[in-house]
Short mmCIF file of C-alpha atoms in Angstrom, two decimals:
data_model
loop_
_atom_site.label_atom_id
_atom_site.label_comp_id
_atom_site.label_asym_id
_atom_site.label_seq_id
_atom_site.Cartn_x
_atom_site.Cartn_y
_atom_site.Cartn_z
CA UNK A 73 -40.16 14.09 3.12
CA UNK A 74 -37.75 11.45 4.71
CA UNK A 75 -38.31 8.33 6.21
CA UNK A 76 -37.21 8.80 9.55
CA UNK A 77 -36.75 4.80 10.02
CA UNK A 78 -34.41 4.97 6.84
CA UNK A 79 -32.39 8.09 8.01
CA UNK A 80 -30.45 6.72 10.92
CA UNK A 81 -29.49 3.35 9.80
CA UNK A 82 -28.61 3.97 6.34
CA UNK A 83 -26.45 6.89 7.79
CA UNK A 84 -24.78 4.96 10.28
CA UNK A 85 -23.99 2.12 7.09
CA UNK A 86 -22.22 4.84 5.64
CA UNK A 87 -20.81 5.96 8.72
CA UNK A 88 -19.31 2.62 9.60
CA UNK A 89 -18.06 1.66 6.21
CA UNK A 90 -16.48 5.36 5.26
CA UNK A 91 -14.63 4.58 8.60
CA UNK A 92 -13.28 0.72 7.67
CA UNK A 93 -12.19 2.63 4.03
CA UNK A 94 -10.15 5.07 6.23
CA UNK A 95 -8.59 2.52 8.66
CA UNK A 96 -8.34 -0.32 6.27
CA UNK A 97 -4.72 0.40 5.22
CA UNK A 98 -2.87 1.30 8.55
CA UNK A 99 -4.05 -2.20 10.22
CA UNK A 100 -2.56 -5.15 8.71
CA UNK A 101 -4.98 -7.94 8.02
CA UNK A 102 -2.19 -10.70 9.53
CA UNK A 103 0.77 -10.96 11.26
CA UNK A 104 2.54 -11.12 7.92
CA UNK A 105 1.40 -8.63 6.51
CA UNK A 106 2.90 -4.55 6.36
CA UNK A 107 0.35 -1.80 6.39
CA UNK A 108 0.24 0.18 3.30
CA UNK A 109 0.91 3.61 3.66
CA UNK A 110 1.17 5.73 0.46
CA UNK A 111 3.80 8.02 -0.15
CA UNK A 112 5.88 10.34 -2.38
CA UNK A 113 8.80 10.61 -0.50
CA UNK A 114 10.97 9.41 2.38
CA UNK A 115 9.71 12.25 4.52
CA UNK A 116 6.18 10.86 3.96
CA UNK A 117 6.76 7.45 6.15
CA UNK A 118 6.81 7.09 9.40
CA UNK A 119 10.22 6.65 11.65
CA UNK A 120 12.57 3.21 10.14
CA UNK A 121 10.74 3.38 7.09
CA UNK A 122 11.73 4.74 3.47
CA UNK A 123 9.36 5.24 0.83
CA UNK A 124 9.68 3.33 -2.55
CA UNK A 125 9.02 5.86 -5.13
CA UNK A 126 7.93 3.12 -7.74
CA UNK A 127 5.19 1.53 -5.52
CA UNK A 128 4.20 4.56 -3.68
CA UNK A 129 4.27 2.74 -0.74
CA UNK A 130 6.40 3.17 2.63
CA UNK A 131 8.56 0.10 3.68
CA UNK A 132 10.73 -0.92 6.49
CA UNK A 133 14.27 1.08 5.52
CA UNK A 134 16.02 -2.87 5.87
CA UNK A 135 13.56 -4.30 2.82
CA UNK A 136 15.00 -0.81 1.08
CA UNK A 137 17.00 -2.89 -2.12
CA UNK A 138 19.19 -0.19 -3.41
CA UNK A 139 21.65 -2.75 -5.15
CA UNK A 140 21.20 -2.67 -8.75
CA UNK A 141 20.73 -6.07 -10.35
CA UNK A 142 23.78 -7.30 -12.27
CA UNK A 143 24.92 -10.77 -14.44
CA UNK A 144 26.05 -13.54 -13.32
CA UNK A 145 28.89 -14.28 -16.11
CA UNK A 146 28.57 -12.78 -19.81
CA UNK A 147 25.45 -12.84 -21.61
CA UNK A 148 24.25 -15.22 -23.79
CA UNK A 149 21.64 -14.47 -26.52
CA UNK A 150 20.27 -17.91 -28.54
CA UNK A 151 20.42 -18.67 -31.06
CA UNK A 152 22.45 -16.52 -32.44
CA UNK A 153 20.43 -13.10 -34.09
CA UNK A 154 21.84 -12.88 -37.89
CA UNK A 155 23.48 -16.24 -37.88
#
């Protein structure tokens, strides 16, 4: 029915690269690099880390920016619209 030669070593392919899809986003690749860890909430990530809703990921709670981005000065549209 099967080839028993086949069985083993396409099952442990699978085996072995089911297990690098699992693993692949807790270990980062480089030093510089942050694992990925998905989340909906803070309560999600793991201890020092908040998640950020719009990414979905977790990320150290001191790269949290909660500080609105504001101007510099007053705007300036040009040219003028209706001029």
């Amino acid at each position: 029915m099967y080839n028993s030669r086949l069985v083993l070593p396409l099952a442990l392919a699978l085996a072995i690269s089911s297990a690098s899809c699992l693993f692949d986003s807790a270990v980062p690749v480089d030093g510089d690099r942050l694992p990925e860890i998905v989340c909906d909430q803070d309560s999600d990530c793991p201890s020092g880390w908040l998640c950020n809703p719009n990414l979905g990921r977790c990320l150290p709670a001191e790269q949290r920016d909660s500080e609105a981005p504001g101007l510099d000065g007053a705007p300036l549209l040009a040219p003028a619209v209706g001029s």
